[in-house]
Amino acid sequence: QKEVEQNSGPLSVPEGAIASLNCTYSDRGSQSFFWYRQYSGKSPELIMSIYSNGDKEDGRFTAQLNKASQYVSLLIRDSQPSDSATYLCAVNGNRDDKIIFGKGTRLHILP
Amino acid sequence: DGGITQSPKYLFRKEGQNVTLSCEQNLNHDAMYWYRQDPGQGLRLIYYSQIVNDFQKGDIAEGYSVSREKKESFPLTVTSAQKNPTAFYLCASSMSNTEAFFGQGTRLTVV
């Protein structure tokens, strides 16, 4: 059984600070990794995709991947109240195109 | 407009009834997915399909059925065998081994 683990939170971060979200996965053969944001009652929206070890930056967001440690993280710089949401980590096993999600981390940005 | 369309947005089912949730995409994506989300929980995979006329069970397939007769369409039937069907149902699609994009979801309630 492939698993994706996240701390459920809530994670409270002051406005303007850096929010750090973490995720581990069990399938060492996984090749594709994604971060989604989900507001209450809405469907998930894609923030970042990352496929190779290292950092990938897009605006205020940085995704970090370490395949040896089976660990992927998301950093949000200059956190805004609008960043308050649940952040879902997802992993694609590549061999079977099966995308598995973690349970999500609730992030609360304190004004 | 390219995207994924789920219908209906809200659906009410009586005990013992089968209901079918629609999912259509015009993104020319090969893979399609159905997830279930319960309040405060992550996304759990019901079924997924990598190609027309083929689909695989996810982690919670019992009480559900799907078909993939066309590339654009992946309907989900919630059968009377599903004892606790009240949930938020999300359909997604992707190109092989890349990120998934979601429809707006269907909220199913048993009355």
PDB file of C-alpha atoms in Angstrom:
ATOM      1  CA  GLN A   1       0.000   0.000   0.000  1.00  0.00           C
ATOM      2  CA  LYS A   2       1.526   3.270  -1.114  1.00  0.00           C
ATOM      3  CA  GLU A   3       1.276   5.997   1.486  1.00  0.00           C
ATOM      4  CA  VAL A   4       1.739   9.724   1.636  1.00  0.00           C
ATOM      5  CA  GLU A   5       2.067  11.242   5.095  1.00  0.00           C
ATOM      6  CA  GLN A   6       1.510  14.825   6.200  1.00  0.00           C
ATOM      7  CA  ASN A   7       1.120  16.509   9.550  1.00  0.00           C
ATOM      8  CA  SER A   8      -2.554  17.461   9.786  1.00  0.00           C
ATOM      9  CA  GLY A   9      -1.883  20.698  11.667  1.00  0.00           C
ATOM     10  CA  PRO A  10      -3.228  23.251  12.096  1.00  0.00           C
ATOM     11  CA  LEU A  11       0.000  25.095  11.401  1.00  0.00           C
ATOM     12  CA  SER A  12      -0.230  28.729  12.502  1.00  0.00           C
ATOM     13  CA  VAL A  13       2.192  31.210  10.943  1.00  0.00           C
ATOM     14  CA  PRO A  14       2.300  35.016  11.369  1.00  0.00           C
ATOM     15  CA  GLU A  15       1.593  37.112   8.304  1.00  0.00           C
ATOM     16  CA  GLY A  16       4.791  37.869   6.420  1.00  0.00           C
ATOM     17  CA  ALA A  17       6.675  34.852   7.807  1.00  0.00           C
ATOM     18  CA  ILE A  18       7.718  31.664   6.003  1.00  0.00           C
ATOM     19  CA  ALA A  19       5.358  28.678   6.173  1.00  0.00           C
ATOM     20  CA  SER A  20       7.003  25.265   5.859  1.00  0.00           C
ATOM     21  CA  LEU A  21       4.923  22.221   4.911  1.00  0.00           C
ATOM     22  CA  ASN A  22       6.326  18.702   4.858  1.00  0.00           C
ATOM     23  CA  CYS A  23       5.408  15.382   3.269  1.00  0.00           C
ATOM     24  CA  THR A  24       6.914  11.884   3.214  1.00  0.00           C
ATOM     25  CA  TYR A  25       6.044   9.029   0.883  1.00  0.00           C
ATOM     26  CA  SER A  26       6.534   5.277   1.022  1.00  0.00           C
ATOM     27  CA  ASP A  27       6.995   4.221  -2.632  1.00  0.00           C
ATOM     28  CA  ARG A  28      10.666   4.663  -3.504  1.00  0.00           C
ATOM     29  CA  GLY A  29       9.807   4.309  -7.209  1.00  0.00           C
ATOM     30  CA  SER A  30       7.677   7.468  -7.217  1.00  0.00           C
ATOM     31  CA  GLN A  31       8.669   9.946  -9.905  1.00  0.00           C
ATOM     32  CA  SER A  32       6.237  12.868  -9.798  1.00  0.00           C
ATOM     33  CA  PHE A  33       5.304  15.049  -6.828  1.00  0.00           C
ATOM     34  CA  PHE A  34       2.663  17.734  -6.485  1.00  0.00           C
ATOM     35  CA  TRP A  35       1.399  20.319  -4.040  1.00  0.00           C
ATOM     36  CA  TYR A  36      -2.230  21.407  -4.121  1.00  0.00           C
ATOM     37  CA  ARG A  37      -4.109  24.072  -2.183  1.00  0.00           C
ATOM     38  CA  GLN A  38      -7.711  23.489  -1.167  1.00  0.00           C
ATOM     39  CA  TYR A  39     -10.026  26.083   0.283  1.00  0.00           C
ATOM     40  CA  SER A  40     -12.956  24.888   2.375  1.00  0.00           C
ATOM     41  CA  GLY A  41     -15.739  23.478   0.200  1.00  0.00           C
ATOM     42  CA  LYS A  42     -13.740  23.847  -3.025  1.00  0.00           C
ATOM     43  CA  SER A  43     -11.786  21.468  -5.211  1.00  0.00           C
ATOM     44  CA  PRO A  44      -7.973  21.295  -5.015  1.00  0.00           C
ATOM     45  CA  GLU A  45      -5.923  23.590  -7.215  1.00  0.00           C
ATOM     46  CA  LEU A  46      -2.362  22.852  -8.309  1.00  0.00           C
ATOM     47  CA  ILE A  47       0.411  25.006  -6.846  1.00  0.00           C
ATOM     48  CA  MET A  48       3.611  23.219  -7.846  1.00  0.00           C
ATOM     49  CA  SER A  49       4.894  20.104  -9.582  1.00  0.00           C
ATOM     50  CA  ILE A  50       8.402  18.768  -8.981  1.00  0.00           C
ATOM     51  CA  TYR A  51      10.071  15.829 -10.693  1.00  0.00           C
ATOM     52  CA  SER A  52      13.786  15.955  -9.823  1.00  0.00           C
ATOM     53  CA  ASN A  53      15.827  16.363  -6.663  1.00  0.00           C
ATOM     54  CA  GLY A  54      16.463  19.881  -5.457  1.00  0.00           C
ATOM     55  CA  ASP A  55      14.480  23.097  -5.276  1.00  0.00           C
ATOM     56  CA  LYS A  56      11.925  24.556  -7.655  1.00  0.00           C
ATOM     57  CA  GLU A  57      10.756  28.125  -7.175  1.00  0.00           C
ATOM     58  CA  ASP A  58       7.604  29.831  -8.475  1.00  0.00           C
ATOM     59  CA  GLY A  59       6.893  33.253  -7.048  1.00  0.00           C
ATOM     60  CA  ARG A  60       6.464  32.982  -3.276  1.00  0.00           C
ATOM     61  CA  PHE A  61       6.432  29.187  -3.419  1.00  0.00           C
ATOM     62  CA  THR A  62       9.407  26.812  -3.326  1.00  0.00           C
ATOM     63  CA  ALA A  63       9.073  23.048  -3.581  1.00  0.00           C
ATOM     64  CA  GLN A  64      11.948  20.883  -2.358  1.00  0.00           C
ATOM     65  CA  LEU A  65      12.431  17.198  -3.231  1.00  0.00           C
ATOM     66  CA  ASN A  66      14.809  14.672  -1.696  1.00  0.00           C
ATOM     67  CA  LYS A  67      14.212  11.237  -3.231  1.00  0.00           C
ATOM     68  CA  ALA A  68      16.855   9.530  -1.085  1.00  0.00           C
ATOM     69  CA  SER A  69      14.970  10.573   2.049  1.00  0.00           C
ATOM     70  CA  GLN A  70      11.556  10.200   0.346  1.00  0.00           C
ATOM     71  CA  TYR A  71      10.686  13.695   1.425  1.00  0.00           C
ATOM     72  CA  VAL A  72       9.068  16.642  -0.313  1.00  0.00           C
ATOM     73  CA  SER A  73       8.341  20.058   1.177  1.00  0.00           C
ATOM     74  CA  LEU A  74       6.693  23.352   0.272  1.00  0.00           C
ATOM     75  CA  LEU A  75       7.860  26.731   1.511  1.00  0.00           C
ATOM     76  CA  ILE A  76       5.605  29.772   1.292  1.00  0.00           C
ATOM     77  CA  ARG A  77       7.452  33.072   1.707  1.00  0.00           C
ATOM     78  CA  ASP A  78       5.809  36.322   2.831  1.00  0.00           C
ATOM     79  CA  SER A  79       2.710  34.427   3.975  1.00  0.00           C
ATOM     80  CA  GLN A  80      -0.604  36.181   3.357  1.00  0.00           C
ATOM     81  CA  PRO A  81      -4.013  35.635   4.999  1.00  0.00           C
ATOM     82  CA  SER A  82      -5.225  34.367   1.622  1.00  0.00           C
ATOM     83  CA  ASP A  83      -2.743  31.478   1.956  1.00  0.00           C
ATOM     84  CA  SER A  84      -4.888  30.068   4.791  1.00  0.00           C
ATOM     85  CA  ALA A  85      -6.090  26.752   3.371  1.00  0.00           C
ATOM     86  CA  THR A  86      -5.412  23.027   3.436  1.00  0.00           C
ATOM     87  CA  TYR A  87      -2.310  21.982   1.508  1.00  0.00           C
ATOM     88  CA  LEU A  88      -2.320  18.527  -0.056  1.00  0.00           C
ATOM     89  CA  CYS A  89       0.790  16.613  -1.048  1.00  0.00           C
ATOM     90  CA  ALA A  90       0.335  14.118  -3.913  1.00  0.00           C
ATOM     91  CA  VAL A  91       2.608  11.493  -5.420  1.00  0.00           C
ATOM     92  CA  ASN A  92       2.437   9.667  -8.757  1.00  0.00           C
ATOM     93  CA  GLY A  93       3.961   6.199  -8.720  1.00  0.00           C
ATOM     94  CA  ASN A  94       4.845   6.406 -12.422  1.00  0.00           C
ATOM     95  CA  ARG A  95       4.468   2.698 -13.138  1.00  0.00           C
ATOM     96  CA  ASP A  96       0.702   2.712 -12.759  1.00  0.00           C
ATOM     97  CA  ASP A  97      -0.138   6.424 -13.091  1.00  0.00           C
ATOM     98  CA  LYS A  98      -1.892   6.256  -9.734  1.00  0.00           C
ATOM     99  CA  ILE A  99      -1.899   9.590  -7.902  1.00  0.00           C
ATOM    100  CA  ILE A 100      -2.091   9.212  -4.127  1.00  0.00           C
ATOM    101  CA  PHE A 101      -2.809  12.129  -1.806  1.00  0.00           C
ATOM    102  CA  GLY A 102      -1.834  12.802   1.768  1.00  0.00           C
ATOM    103  CA  LYS A 103      -4.511  13.875   4.238  1.00  0.00           C
ATOM    104  CA  GLY A 104      -3.408  17.494   4.017  1.00  0.00           C
ATOM    105  CA  THR A 105      -2.025  20.120   6.388  1.00  0.00           C
ATOM    106  CA  ARG A 106      -4.275  22.967   7.511  1.00  0.00           C
ATOM    107  CA  LEU A 107      -2.391  26.249   7.378  1.00  0.00           C
ATOM    108  CA  HIS A 108      -3.613  29.330   9.232  1.00  0.00           C
ATOM    109  CA  ILE A 109      -1.916  32.685   8.588  1.00  0.00           C
ATOM    110  CA  LEU A 110      -2.293  35.000  11.550  1.00  0.00           C
ATOM    111  CA  PRO A 111      -2.949  38.667  10.568  1.00  0.00           C
TER     112      PRO A 111
ATOM    113  CA  ASP B   1     -12.979  26.718 -22.670  1.00  0.00           C
ATOM    114  CA  GLY B   2     -10.768  23.764 -21.686  1.00  0.00           C
ATOM    115  CA  GLY B   3     -11.465  22.015 -18.447  1.00  0.00           C
ATOM    116  CA  ILE B   4     -13.140  19.315 -16.422  1.00  0.00           C
ATOM    117  CA  THR B   5     -16.869  19.443 -15.835  1.00  0.00           C
ATOM    118  CA  GLN B   6     -18.621  17.546 -13.088  1.00  0.00           C
ATOM    119  CA  SER B   7     -22.368  17.380 -12.732  1.00  0.00           C
ATOM    120  CA  PRO B   8     -24.482  17.791 -10.810  1.00  0.00           C
ATOM    121  CA  LYS B   9     -22.928  20.058  -8.176  1.00  0.00           C
ATOM    122  CA  TYR B  10     -25.305  18.731  -5.508  1.00  0.00           C
ATOM    123  CA  LEU B  11     -27.030  15.340  -5.509  1.00  0.00           C
ATOM    124  CA  PHE B  12     -29.425  13.734  -3.080  1.00  0.00           C
ATOM    125  CA  ARG B  13     -29.876   9.982  -2.961  1.00  0.00           C
ATOM    126  CA  LYS B  14     -32.465   7.912  -1.210  1.00  0.00           C
ATOM    127  CA  GLU B  15     -31.441   4.774   0.626  1.00  0.00           C
ATOM    128  CA  GLY B  16     -31.109   1.836  -1.774  1.00  0.00           C
ATOM    129  CA  GLN B  17     -30.798   3.945  -4.925  1.00  0.00           C
ATOM    130  CA  ASN B  18     -28.015   3.909  -7.465  1.00  0.00           C
ATOM    131  CA  VAL B  19     -26.852   7.310  -8.664  1.00  0.00           C
ATOM    132  CA  THR B  20     -24.407   8.305 -11.399  1.00  0.00           C
ATOM    133  CA  LEU B  21     -22.016  11.252 -11.226  1.00  0.00           C
ATOM    134  CA  SER B  22     -20.864  12.725 -14.505  1.00  0.00           C
ATOM    135  CA  CYS B  23     -17.304  13.779 -15.367  1.00  0.00           C
ATOM    136  CA  GLU B  24     -16.294  15.167 -18.757  1.00  0.00           C
ATOM    137  CA  GLN B  25     -12.960  16.632 -19.858  1.00  0.00           C
ATOM    138  CA  ASN B  26     -11.895  18.370 -23.067  1.00  0.00           C
ATOM    139  CA  LEU B  27      -8.191  18.562 -22.223  1.00  0.00           C
ATOM    140  CA  ASN B  28      -7.323  15.463 -24.278  1.00  0.00           C
ATOM    141  CA  HIS B  29      -5.958  13.854 -21.116  1.00  0.00           C
ATOM    142  CA  ASP B  30      -5.318  10.120 -21.104  1.00  0.00           C
ATOM    143  CA  ALA B  31      -5.813   9.449 -17.395  1.00  0.00           C
ATOM    144  CA  MET B  32      -8.907  10.141 -15.307  1.00  0.00           C
ATOM    145  CA  TYR B  33      -9.548   9.658 -11.608  1.00  0.00           C
ATOM    146  CA  TRP B  34     -12.337   9.606  -9.031  1.00  0.00           C
ATOM    147  CA  TYR B  35     -11.649  10.584  -5.423  1.00  0.00           C
ATOM    148  CA  ARG B  36     -13.837  10.736  -2.358  1.00  0.00           C
ATOM    149  CA  GLN B  37     -13.325  13.339   0.372  1.00  0.00           C
ATOM    150  CA  ASP B  38     -15.004  13.203   3.776  1.00  0.00           C
ATOM    151  CA  PRO B  39     -15.141  16.276   6.060  1.00  0.00           C
ATOM    152  CA  GLY B  40     -11.694  17.180   7.384  1.00  0.00           C
ATOM    153  CA  GLN B  41     -10.085  14.316   5.485  1.00  0.00           C
ATOM    154  CA  GLY B  42      -7.804  13.936   2.509  1.00  0.00           C
ATOM    155  CA  LEU B  43      -8.645  12.496  -0.916  1.00  0.00           C
ATOM    156  CA  ARG B  44      -9.101   8.751  -1.209  1.00  0.00           C
ATOM    157  CA  LEU B  45      -8.842   7.114  -4.640  1.00  0.00           C
ATOM    158  CA  ILE B  46     -11.930   5.202  -5.788  1.00  0.00           C
ATOM    159  CA  TYR B  47     -11.099   4.278  -9.407  1.00  0.00           C
ATOM    160  CA  TYR B  48      -8.734   5.466 -12.079  1.00  0.00           C
ATOM    161  CA  SER B  49      -8.337   4.907 -15.796  1.00  0.00           C
ATOM    162  CA  GLN B  50      -5.225   5.303 -17.925  1.00  0.00           C
ATOM    163  CA  ILE B  51      -6.851   4.545 -21.269  1.00  0.00           C
ATOM    164  CA  VAL B  52     -10.238   4.057 -22.905  1.00  0.00           C
ATOM    165  CA  ASN B  53     -11.988   0.772 -22.027  1.00  0.00           C
ATOM    166  CA  ASP B  54      -9.648   0.113 -19.119  1.00  0.00           C
ATOM    167  CA  PHE B  55      -9.782   1.111 -15.445  1.00  0.00           C
ATOM    168  CA  GLN B  56      -8.338   0.008 -12.128  1.00  0.00           C
ATOM    169  CA  LYS B  57      -9.647  -0.069  -8.580  1.00  0.00           C
ATOM    170  CA  GLY B  58      -8.278   2.416  -6.105  1.00  0.00           C
ATOM    171  CA  ASP B  59      -8.191   2.054  -2.345  1.00  0.00           C
ATOM    172  CA  ILE B  60     -11.958   2.282  -1.709  1.00  0.00           C
ATOM    173  CA  ALA B  61     -13.663   0.820  -4.810  1.00  0.00           C
ATOM    174  CA  GLU B  62     -16.264  -1.271  -2.982  1.00  0.00           C
ATOM    175  CA  GLY B  63     -19.800  -0.044  -3.682  1.00  0.00           C
ATOM    176  CA  TYR B  64     -18.751   1.985  -6.738  1.00  0.00           C
ATOM    177  CA  SER B  65     -18.527   1.273 -10.460  1.00  0.00           C
ATOM    178  CA  VAL B  66     -17.125   3.186 -13.445  1.00  0.00           C
ATOM    179  CA  SER B  67     -16.896   3.003 -17.218  1.00  0.00           C
ATOM    180  CA  ARG B  68     -14.522   4.579 -19.745  1.00  0.00           C
ATOM    181  CA  GLU B  69     -16.144   4.195 -23.137  1.00  0.00           C
ATOM    182  CA  LYS B  70     -14.836   7.544 -24.409  1.00  0.00           C
ATOM    183  CA  LYS B  71     -11.606   9.373 -23.674  1.00  0.00           C
ATOM    184  CA  GLU B  72     -13.545  12.446 -22.570  1.00  0.00           C
ATOM    185  CA  SER B  73     -15.903  10.770 -20.127  1.00  0.00           C
ATOM    186  CA  PHE B  74     -15.505   8.817 -16.879  1.00  0.00           C
ATOM    187  CA  PRO B  75     -18.848   8.470 -15.047  1.00  0.00           C
ATOM    188  CA  LEU B  76     -19.013   7.105 -11.510  1.00  0.00           C
ATOM    189  CA  THR B  77     -21.979   5.103 -10.229  1.00  0.00           C
ATOM    190  CA  VAL B  78     -22.555   4.970  -6.497  1.00  0.00           C
ATOM    191  CA  THR B  79     -24.455   1.753  -5.924  1.00  0.00           C
ATOM    192  CA  SER B  80     -26.755   0.726  -3.096  1.00  0.00           C
ATOM    193  CA  ALA B  81     -23.896  -1.470  -1.846  1.00  0.00           C
ATOM    194  CA  GLN B  82     -22.046   1.662  -0.720  1.00  0.00           C
ATOM    195  CA  LYS B  83     -23.317   1.969   2.834  1.00  0.00           C
ATOM    196  CA  ASN B  84     -22.016   5.434   3.626  1.00  0.00           C
ATOM    197  CA  PRO B  85     -22.006   7.407   0.372  1.00  0.00           C
ATOM    198  CA  THR B  86     -22.431  10.926   1.787  1.00  0.00           C
ATOM    199  CA  ALA B  87     -19.231  12.744   0.749  1.00  0.00           C
ATOM    200  CA  PHE B  88     -17.633  15.209  -1.654  1.00  0.00           C
ATOM    201  CA  TYR B  89     -16.696  13.462  -4.921  1.00  0.00           C
ATOM    202  CA  LEU B  90     -13.890  14.838  -7.066  1.00  0.00           C
ATOM    203  CA  CYS B  91     -13.017  13.900 -10.617  1.00  0.00           C
ATOM    204  CA  ALA B  92      -9.598  14.688 -12.063  1.00  0.00           C
ATOM    205  CA  SER B  93      -7.657  14.125 -15.261  1.00  0.00           C
ATOM    206  CA  SER B  94      -4.010  14.228 -16.287  1.00  0.00           C
ATOM    207  CA  MET B  95      -1.562  13.468 -19.025  1.00  0.00           C
ATOM    208  CA  SER B  96       0.455  10.367 -18.159  1.00  0.00           C
ATOM    209  CA  ASN B  97       2.747  10.863 -15.138  1.00  0.00           C
ATOM    210  CA  THR B  98       1.976  14.555 -14.789  1.00  0.00           C
ATOM    211  CA  GLU B  99      -0.159  16.695 -12.507  1.00  0.00           C
ATOM    212  CA  ALA B 100      -3.916  16.169 -12.237  1.00  0.00           C
ATOM    213  CA  PHE B 101      -6.514  18.893 -12.656  1.00  0.00           C
ATOM    214  CA  PHE B 102      -9.838  18.753 -10.860  1.00  0.00           C
ATOM    215  CA  GLY B 103     -13.456  19.443 -11.612  1.00  0.00           C
ATOM    216  CA  GLN B 104     -15.533  21.500  -9.180  1.00  0.00           C
ATOM    217  CA  GLY B 105     -16.827  18.411  -7.364  1.00  0.00           C
ATOM    218  CA  THR B 106     -20.191  16.825  -6.607  1.00  0.00           C
ATOM    219  CA  ARG B 107     -21.555  16.863  -3.088  1.00  0.00           C
ATOM    220  CA  LEU B 108     -23.650  13.710  -2.527  1.00  0.00           C
ATOM    221  CA  THR B 109     -26.034  13.431   0.403  1.00  0.00           C
ATOM    222  CA  VAL B 110     -28.161  10.451   1.416  1.00  0.00           C
ATOM    223  CA  VAL B 111     -31.656  11.445   2.530  1.00  0.00           C
TER     224      VAL B 111
END
